[in-house]
Coordinates of N, CA and C in Angstrom, one line a residue:
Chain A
X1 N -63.4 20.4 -10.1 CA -62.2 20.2 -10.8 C -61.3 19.2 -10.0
X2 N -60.4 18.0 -10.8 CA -59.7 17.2 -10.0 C -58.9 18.0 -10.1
X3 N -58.2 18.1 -8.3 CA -56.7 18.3 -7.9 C -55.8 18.1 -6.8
X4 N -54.6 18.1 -7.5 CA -53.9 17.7 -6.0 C -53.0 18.3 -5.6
X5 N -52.7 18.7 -4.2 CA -51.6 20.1 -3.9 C -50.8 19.4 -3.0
X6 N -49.9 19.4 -3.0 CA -48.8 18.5 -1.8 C -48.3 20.0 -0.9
X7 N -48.3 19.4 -0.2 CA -47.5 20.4 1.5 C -46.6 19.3 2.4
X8 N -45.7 19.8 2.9 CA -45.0 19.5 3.7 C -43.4 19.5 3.3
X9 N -42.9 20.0 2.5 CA -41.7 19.7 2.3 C -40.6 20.7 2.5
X10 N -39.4 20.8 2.9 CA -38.6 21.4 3.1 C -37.4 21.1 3.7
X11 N -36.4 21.8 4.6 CA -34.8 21.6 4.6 C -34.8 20.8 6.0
X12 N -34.1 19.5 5.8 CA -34.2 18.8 6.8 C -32.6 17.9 6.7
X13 N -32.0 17.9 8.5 CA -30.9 17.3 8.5 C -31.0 15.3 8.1
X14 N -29.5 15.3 7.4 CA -29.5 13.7 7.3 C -29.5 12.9 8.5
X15 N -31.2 12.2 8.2 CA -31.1 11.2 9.6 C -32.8 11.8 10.1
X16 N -33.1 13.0 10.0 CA -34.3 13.5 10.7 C -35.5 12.5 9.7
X17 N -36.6 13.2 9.7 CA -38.0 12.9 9.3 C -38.6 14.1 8.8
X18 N -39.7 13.7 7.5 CA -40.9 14.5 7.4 C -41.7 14.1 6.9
X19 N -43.2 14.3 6.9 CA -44.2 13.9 6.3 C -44.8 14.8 5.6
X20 N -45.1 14.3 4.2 CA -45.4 15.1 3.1 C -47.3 14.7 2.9
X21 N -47.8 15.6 2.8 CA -49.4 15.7 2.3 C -49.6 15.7 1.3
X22 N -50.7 15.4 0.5 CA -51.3 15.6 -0.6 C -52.8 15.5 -0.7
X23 N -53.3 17.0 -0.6 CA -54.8 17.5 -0.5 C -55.4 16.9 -1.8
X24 N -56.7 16.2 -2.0 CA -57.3 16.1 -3.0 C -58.7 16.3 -3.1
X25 N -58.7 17.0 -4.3 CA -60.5 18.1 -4.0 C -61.1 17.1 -5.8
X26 N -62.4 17.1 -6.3 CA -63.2 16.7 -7.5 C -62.7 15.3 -7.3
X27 N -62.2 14.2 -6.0 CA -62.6 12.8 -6.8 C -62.3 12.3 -5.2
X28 N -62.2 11.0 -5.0 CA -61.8 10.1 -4.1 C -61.0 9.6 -3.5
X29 N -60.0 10.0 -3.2 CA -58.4 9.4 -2.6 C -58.5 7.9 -2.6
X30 N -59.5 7.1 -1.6 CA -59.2 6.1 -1.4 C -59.6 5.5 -2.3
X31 N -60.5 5.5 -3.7 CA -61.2 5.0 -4.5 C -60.4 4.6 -6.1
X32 N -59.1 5.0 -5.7 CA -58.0 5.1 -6.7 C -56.5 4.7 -6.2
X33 N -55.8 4.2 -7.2 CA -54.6 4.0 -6.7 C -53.9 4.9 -6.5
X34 N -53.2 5.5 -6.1 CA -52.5 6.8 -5.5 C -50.6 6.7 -5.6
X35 N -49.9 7.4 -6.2 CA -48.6 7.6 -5.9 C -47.7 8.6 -5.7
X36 N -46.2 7.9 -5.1 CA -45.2 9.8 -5.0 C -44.1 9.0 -5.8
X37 N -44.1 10.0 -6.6 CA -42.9 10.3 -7.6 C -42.5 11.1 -7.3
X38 N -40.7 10.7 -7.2 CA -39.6 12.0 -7.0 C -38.9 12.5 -7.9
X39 N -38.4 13.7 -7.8 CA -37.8 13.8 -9.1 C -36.4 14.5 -8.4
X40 N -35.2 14.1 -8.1 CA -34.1 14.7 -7.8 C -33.7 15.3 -8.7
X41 N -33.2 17.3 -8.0 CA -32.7 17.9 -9.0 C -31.8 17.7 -10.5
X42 N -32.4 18.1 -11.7 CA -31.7 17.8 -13.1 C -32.2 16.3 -13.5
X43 N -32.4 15.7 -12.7 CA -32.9 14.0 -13.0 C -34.0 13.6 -13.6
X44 N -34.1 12.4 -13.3 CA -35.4 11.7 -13.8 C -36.5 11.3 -12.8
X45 N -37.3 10.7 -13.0 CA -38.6 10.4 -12.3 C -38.4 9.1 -11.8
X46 N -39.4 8.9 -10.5 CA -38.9 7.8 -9.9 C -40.0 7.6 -9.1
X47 N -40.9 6.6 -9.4 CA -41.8 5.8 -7.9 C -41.4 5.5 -7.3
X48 N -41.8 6.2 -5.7 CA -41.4 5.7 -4.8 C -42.2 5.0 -3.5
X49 N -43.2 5.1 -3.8 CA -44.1 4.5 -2.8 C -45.6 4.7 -3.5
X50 N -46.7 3.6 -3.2 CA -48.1 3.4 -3.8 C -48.5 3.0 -3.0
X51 N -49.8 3.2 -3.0 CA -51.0 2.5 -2.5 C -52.4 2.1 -3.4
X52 N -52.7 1.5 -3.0 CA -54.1 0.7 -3.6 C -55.4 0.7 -3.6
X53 N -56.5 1.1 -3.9 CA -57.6 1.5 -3.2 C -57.8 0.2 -2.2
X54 N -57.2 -0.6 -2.5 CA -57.6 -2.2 -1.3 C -56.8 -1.2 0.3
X55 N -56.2 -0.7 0.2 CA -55.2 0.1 1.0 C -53.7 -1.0 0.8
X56 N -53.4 -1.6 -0.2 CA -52.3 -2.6 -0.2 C -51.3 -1.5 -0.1
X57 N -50.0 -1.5 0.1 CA -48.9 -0.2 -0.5 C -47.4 -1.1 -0.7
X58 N -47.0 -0.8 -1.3 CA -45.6 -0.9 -2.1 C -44.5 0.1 -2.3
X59 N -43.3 -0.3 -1.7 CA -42.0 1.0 -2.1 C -40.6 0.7 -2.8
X60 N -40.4 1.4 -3.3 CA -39.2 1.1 -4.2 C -38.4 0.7 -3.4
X61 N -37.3 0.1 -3.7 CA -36.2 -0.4 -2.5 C -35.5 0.7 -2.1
X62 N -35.1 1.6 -3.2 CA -34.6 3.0 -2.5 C -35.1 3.6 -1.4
X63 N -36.4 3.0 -0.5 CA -36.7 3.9 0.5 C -37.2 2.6 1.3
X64 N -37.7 1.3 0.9 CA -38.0 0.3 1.4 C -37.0 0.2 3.3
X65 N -38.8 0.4 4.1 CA -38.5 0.8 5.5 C -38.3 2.1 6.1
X66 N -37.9 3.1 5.4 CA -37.7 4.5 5.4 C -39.0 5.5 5.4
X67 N -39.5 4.9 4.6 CA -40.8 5.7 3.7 C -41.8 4.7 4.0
X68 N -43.3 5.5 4.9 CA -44.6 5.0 4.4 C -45.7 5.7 4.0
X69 N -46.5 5.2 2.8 CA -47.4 6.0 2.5 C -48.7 5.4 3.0
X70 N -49.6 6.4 3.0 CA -50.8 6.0 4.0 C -51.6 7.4 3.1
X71 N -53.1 6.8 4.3 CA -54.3 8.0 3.8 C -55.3 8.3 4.7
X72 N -55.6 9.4 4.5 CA -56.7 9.8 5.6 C -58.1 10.0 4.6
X73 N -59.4 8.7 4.4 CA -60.3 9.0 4.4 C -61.2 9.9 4.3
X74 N -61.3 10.6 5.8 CA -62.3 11.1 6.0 C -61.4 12.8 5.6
X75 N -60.4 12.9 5.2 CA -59.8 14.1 4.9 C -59.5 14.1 3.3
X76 N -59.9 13.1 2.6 CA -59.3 13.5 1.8 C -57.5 13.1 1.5
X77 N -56.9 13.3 2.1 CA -55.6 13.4 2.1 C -54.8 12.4 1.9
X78 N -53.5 12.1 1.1 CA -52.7 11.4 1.0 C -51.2 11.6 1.6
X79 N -50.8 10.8 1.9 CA -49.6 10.8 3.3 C -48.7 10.1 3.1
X80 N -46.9 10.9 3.6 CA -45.7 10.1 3.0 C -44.9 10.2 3.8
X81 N -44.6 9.5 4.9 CA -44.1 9.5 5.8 C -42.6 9.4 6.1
X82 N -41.9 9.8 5.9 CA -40.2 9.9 5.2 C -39.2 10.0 6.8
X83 N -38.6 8.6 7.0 CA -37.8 8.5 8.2 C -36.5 8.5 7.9
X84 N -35.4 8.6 8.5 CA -34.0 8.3 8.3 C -33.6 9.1 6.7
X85 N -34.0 10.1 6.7 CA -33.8 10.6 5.4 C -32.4 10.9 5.1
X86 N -31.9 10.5 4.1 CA -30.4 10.8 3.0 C -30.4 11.6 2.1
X87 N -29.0 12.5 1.8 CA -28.5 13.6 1.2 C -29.4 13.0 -0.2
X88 N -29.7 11.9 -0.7 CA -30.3 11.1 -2.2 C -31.3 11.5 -1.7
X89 N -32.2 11.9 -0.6 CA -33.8 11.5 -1.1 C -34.1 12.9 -1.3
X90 N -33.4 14.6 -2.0 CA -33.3 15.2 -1.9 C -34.2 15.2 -3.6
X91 N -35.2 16.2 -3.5 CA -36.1 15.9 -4.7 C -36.8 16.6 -4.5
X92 N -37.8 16.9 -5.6 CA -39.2 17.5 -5.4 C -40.0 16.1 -6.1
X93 N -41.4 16.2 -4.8 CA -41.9 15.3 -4.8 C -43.3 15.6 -5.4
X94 N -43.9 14.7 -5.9 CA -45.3 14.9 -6.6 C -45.9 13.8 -6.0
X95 N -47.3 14.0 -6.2 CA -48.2 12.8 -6.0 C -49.3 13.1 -7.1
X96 N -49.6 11.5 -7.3 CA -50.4 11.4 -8.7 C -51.7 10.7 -8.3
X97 N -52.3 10.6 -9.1 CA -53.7 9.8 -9.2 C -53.7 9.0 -10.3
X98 N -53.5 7.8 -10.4 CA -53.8 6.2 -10.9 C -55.1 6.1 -11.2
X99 N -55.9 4.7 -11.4 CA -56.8 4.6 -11.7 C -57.8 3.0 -10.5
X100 N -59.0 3.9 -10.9 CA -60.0 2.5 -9.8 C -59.5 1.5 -10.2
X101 N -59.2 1.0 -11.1 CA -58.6 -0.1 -11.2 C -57.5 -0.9 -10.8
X102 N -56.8 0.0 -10.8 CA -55.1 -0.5 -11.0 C -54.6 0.7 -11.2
X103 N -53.0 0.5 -11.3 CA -52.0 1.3 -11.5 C -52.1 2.2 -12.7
X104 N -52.2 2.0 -14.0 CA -52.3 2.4 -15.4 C -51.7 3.7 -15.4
X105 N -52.5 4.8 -15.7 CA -51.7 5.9 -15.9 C -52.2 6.9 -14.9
X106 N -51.0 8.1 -15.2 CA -51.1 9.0 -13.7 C -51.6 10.6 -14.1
X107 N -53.1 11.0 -13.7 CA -52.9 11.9 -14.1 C -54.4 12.6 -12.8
X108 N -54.5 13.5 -13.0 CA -53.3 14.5 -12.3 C -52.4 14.6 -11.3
X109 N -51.5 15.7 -11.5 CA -50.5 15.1 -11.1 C -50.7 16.3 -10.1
X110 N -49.8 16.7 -8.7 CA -49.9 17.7 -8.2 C -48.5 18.7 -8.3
X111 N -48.5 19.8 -8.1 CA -47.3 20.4 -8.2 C -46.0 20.0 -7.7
X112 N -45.9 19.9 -6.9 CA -45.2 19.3 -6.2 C -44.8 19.6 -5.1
X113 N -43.7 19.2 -4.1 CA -43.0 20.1 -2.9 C -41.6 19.5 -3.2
X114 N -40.8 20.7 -2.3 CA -39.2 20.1 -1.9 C -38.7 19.8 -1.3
X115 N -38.3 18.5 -0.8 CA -37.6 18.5 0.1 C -36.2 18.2 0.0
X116 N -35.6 19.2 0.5 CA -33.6 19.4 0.7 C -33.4 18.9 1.8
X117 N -32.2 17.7 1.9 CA -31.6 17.0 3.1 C -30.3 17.4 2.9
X118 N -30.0 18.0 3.9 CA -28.3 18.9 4.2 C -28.5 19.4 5.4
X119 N -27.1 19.1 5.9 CA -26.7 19.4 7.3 C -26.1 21.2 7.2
Chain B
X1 N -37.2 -6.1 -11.2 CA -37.6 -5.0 -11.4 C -38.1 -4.8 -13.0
X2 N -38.6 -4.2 -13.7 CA -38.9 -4.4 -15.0 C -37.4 -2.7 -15.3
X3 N -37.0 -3.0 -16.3 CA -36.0 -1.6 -16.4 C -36.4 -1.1 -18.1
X4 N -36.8 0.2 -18.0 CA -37.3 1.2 -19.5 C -36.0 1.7 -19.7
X5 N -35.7 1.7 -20.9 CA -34.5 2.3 -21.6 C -35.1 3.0 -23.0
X6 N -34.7 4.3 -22.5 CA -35.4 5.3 -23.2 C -34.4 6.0 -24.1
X7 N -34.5 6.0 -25.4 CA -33.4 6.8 -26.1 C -34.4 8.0 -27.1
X8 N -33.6 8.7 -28.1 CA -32.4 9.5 -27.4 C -32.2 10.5 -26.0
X9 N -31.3 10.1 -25.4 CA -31.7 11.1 -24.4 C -31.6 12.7 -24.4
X10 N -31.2 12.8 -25.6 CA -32.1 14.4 -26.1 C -31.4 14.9 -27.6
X11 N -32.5 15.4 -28.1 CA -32.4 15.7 -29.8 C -32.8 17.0 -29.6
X12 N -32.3 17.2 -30.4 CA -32.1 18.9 -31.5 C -33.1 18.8 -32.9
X13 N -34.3 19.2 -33.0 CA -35.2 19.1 -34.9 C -35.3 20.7 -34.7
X14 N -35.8 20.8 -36.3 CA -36.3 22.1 -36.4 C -37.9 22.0 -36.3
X15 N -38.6 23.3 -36.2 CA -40.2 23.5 -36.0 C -40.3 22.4 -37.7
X16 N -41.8 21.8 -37.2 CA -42.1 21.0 -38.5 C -41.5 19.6 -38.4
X17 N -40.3 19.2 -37.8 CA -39.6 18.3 -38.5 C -40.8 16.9 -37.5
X18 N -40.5 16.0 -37.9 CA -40.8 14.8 -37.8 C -39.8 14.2 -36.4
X19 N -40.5 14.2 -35.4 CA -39.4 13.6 -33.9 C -40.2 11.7 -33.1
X20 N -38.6 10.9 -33.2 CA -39.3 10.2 -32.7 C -38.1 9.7 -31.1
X21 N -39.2 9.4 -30.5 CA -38.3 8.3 -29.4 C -38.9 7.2 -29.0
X22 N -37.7 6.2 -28.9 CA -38.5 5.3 -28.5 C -38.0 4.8 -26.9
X23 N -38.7 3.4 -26.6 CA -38.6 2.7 -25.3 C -38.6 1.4 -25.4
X24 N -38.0 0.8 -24.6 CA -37.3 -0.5 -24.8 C -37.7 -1.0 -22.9
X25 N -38.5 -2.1 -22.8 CA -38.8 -2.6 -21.5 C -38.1 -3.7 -21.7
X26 N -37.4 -4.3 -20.5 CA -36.8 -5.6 -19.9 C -37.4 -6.7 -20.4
X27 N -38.6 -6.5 -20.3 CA -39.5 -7.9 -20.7 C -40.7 -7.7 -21.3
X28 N -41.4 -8.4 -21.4 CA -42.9 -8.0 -22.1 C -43.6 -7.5 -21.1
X29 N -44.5 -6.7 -21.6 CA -45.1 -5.4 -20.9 C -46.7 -5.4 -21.4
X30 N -46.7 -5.9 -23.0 CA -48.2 -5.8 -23.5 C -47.8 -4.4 -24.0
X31 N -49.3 -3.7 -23.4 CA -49.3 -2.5 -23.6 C -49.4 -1.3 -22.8
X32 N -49.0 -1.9 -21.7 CA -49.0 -0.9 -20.3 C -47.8 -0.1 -20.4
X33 N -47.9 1.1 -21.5 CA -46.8 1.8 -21.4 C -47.2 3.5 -22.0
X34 N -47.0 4.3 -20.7 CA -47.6 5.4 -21.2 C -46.9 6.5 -21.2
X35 N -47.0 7.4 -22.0 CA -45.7 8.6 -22.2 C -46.4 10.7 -21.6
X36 N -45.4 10.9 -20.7 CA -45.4 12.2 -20.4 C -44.9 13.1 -21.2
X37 N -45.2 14.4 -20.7 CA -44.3 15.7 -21.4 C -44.1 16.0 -20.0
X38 N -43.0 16.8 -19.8 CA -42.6 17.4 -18.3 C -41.8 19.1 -18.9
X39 N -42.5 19.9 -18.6 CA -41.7 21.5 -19.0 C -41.0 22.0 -17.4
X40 N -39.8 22.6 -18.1 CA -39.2 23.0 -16.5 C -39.7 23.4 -15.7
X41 N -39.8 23.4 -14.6 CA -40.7 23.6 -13.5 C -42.1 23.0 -12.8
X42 N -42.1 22.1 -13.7 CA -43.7 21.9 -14.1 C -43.6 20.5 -13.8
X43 N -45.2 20.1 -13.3 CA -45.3 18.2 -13.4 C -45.6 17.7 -14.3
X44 N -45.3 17.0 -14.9 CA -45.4 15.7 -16.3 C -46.5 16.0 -16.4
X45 N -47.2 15.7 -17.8 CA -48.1 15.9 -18.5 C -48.6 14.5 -19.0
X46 N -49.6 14.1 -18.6 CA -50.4 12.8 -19.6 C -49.9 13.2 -21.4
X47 N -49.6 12.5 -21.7 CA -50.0 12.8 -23.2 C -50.8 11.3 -23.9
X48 N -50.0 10.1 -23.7 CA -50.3 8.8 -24.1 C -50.4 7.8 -23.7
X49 N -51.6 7.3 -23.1 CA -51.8 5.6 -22.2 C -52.0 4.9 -23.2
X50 N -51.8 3.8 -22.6 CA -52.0 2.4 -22.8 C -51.0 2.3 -24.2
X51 N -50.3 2.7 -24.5 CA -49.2 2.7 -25.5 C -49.8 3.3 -26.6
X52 N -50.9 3.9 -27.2 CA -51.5 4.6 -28.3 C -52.5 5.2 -28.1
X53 N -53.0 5.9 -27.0 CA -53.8 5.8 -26.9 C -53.6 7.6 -26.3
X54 N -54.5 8.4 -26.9 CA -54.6 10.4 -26.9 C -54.8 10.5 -25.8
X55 N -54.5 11.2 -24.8 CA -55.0 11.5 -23.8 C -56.1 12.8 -24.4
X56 N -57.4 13.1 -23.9 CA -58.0 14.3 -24.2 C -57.7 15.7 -24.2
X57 N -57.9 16.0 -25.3 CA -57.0 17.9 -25.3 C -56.2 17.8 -25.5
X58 N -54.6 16.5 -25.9 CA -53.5 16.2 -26.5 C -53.6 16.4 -28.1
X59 N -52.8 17.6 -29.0 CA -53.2 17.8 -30.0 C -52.4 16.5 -30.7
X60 N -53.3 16.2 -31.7 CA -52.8 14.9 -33.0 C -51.7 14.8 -33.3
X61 N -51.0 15.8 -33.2 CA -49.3 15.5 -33.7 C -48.5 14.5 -32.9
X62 N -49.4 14.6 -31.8 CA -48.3 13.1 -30.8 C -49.0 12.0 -30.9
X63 N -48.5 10.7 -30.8 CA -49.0 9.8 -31.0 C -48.0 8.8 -30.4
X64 N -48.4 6.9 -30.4 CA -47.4 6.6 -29.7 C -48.4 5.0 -30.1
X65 N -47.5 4.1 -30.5 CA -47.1 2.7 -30.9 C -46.7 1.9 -30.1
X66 N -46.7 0.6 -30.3 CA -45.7 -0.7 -29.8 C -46.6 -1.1 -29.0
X67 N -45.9 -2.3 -29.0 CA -46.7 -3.3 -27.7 C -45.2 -4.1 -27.5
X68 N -45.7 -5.3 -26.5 CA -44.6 -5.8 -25.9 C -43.3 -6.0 -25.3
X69 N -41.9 -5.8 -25.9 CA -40.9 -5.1 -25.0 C -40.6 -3.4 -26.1
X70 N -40.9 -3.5 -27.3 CA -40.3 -2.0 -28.0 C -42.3 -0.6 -28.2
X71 N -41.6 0.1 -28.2 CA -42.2 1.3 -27.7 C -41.8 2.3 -28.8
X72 N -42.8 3.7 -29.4 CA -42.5 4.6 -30.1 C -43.4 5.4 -29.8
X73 N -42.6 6.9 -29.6 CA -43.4 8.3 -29.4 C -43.3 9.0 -30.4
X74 N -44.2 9.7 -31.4 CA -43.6 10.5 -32.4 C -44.3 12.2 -32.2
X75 N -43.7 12.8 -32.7 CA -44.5 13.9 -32.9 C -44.1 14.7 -34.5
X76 N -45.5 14.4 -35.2 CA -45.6 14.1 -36.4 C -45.1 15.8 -37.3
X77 N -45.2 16.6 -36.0 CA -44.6 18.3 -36.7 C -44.2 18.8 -35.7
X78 N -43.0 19.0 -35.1 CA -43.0 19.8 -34.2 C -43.1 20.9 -33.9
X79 N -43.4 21.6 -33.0 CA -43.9 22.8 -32.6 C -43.4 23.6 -31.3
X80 N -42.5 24.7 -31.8 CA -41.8 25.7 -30.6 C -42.7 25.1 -28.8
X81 N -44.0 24.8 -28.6 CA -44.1 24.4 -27.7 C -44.2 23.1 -27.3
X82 N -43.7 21.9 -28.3 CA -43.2 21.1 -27.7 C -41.9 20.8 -27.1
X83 N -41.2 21.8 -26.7 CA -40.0 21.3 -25.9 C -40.0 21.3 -24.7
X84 N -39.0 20.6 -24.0 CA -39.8 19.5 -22.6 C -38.8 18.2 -22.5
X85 N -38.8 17.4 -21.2 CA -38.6 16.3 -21.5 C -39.7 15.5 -21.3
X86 N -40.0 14.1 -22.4 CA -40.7 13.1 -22.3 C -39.8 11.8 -21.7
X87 N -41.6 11.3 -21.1 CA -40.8 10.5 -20.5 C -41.7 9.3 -20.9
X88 N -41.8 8.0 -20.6 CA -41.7 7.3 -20.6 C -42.6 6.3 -19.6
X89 N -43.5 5.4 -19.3 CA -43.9 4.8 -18.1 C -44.1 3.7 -18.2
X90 N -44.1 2.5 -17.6 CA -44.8 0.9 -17.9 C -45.4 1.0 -16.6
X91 N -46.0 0.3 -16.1 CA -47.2 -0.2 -15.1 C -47.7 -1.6 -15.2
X92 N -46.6 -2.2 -15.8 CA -47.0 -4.0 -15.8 C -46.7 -4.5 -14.1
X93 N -46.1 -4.2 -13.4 CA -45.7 -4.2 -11.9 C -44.9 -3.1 -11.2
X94 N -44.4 -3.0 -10.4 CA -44.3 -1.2 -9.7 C -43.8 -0.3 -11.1
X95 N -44.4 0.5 -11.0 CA -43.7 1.2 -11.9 C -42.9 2.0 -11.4
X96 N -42.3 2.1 -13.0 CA -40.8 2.8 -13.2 C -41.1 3.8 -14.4
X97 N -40.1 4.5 -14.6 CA -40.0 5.9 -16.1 C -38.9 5.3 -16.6
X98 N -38.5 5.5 -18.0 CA -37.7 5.9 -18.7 C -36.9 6.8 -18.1
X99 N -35.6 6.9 -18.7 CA -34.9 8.1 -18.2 C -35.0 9.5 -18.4
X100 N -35.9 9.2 -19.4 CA -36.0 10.5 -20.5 C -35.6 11.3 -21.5
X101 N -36.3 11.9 -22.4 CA -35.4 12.7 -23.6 C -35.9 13.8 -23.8
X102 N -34.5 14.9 -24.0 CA -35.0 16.2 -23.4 C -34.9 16.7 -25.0
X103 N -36.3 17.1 -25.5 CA -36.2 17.7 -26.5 C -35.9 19.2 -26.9
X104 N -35.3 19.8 -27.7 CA -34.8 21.2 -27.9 C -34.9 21.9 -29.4
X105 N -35.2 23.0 -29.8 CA -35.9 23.4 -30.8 C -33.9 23.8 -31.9
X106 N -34.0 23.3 -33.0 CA -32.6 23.8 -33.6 C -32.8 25.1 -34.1

């Protein structure tokens, strides 16, 4: 079965760091485009960082420098490395699965995690 | 940036009725535009790539049109378990969502 389970998220002061996981079991991490979509409470959806099976990666400007996404191979795992965090990056965060190709569409998606930024 | 402008941002039908929304991209897109379901708590749902196109196990009543900058999602009868918000997606370069429309049963 494809899936993907994110870990790492939780209450963290404005300014600190965390790094968010995303376990993936039935396919390939690196063999697909990979992304984290946030979704700040009541709101809407929002890309915020990708990567490429080339390993290229891209981030929204909203985090551009703050945020890097990366992957561990031999684990499976997708990785989101969240620095200088702001009361805004306060969300539950998903990671998706793209296609070998390219970006196209996202599916599956993982549940998600939370991360709250407040002092 | 390419910007999706998604309307309505939320309607009221009764079961049965006929629901549409559409999407509106910045510039031409083709057909790189694909539509979620999202239920509270829960992560978006595939329902429609490449602008018409079923995702598998998506029952027939949803469906979804347009190419180039205008976009349409319908759901041809609605059904107590379609309420949710849909959303919206392009993938012509980074992508972005729609804002969303939060559907609700009258």
């Amino acid at each position: 079965e494809v899936q993907l389970v994110e870990s790492g998220g939780g209450l963290v002061q404005p300014g600190g760091a965390l790094r968010l996981s995303c376990s993936a079991s039935g396919f390939t991490v690196s063999a697909h485009y990979m992304t984290w979509v946030r979704q700040p409470p009541g709101k809407g959806l929002e890309c915020v960082s990708v990567i490429y099976s080339d390993g290229s990666t891209y981030h929204a400007d909203s985090v551009k420098g703050r945020f890097t996404v990366s992957r561990d191979t031999s684990k499976n795992i997708l990785y989101l490395q969240m620095e200088s965090l702001r009361a805004e990056d306060t969300a539950v965060y998903y990671c998706a699965r793209g296609q070998t190709w390219g970006v196209g569409w996202f599916d599956p998606w993982g549940q998600g995690t939370l991360v709250i930024v407040s002092s | 940036d390419i910007q999706m402008t998604q309307s309505p941002s939320s309607l009221s039908a009764s079961v049965g009725d006929r629901v549409t929304i559409t999407c509106q991209a910045s510039q031409d897109i083709s057909n790189y535009l694909n539509w979620y379901q999202q239920k509270p708590g829960k992560a978006p749902k595939l329902l429609i790539y490449d602008a018409s196109n079923l995702e598998t196990g998506v029952p027939s009543r949803f469906s979804g049109s347009g190419s180039g900058t205008d976009f349409t999602f319908t759901v041809s009868s609605l059904q107590p378990e379609d309420i949710g918000t849909y959303y919206c997606q392009h993938y012509d370069d980074f992508p972005t969502f729609g804002g969303g429309t939060k559907v609700e049963i009258k």
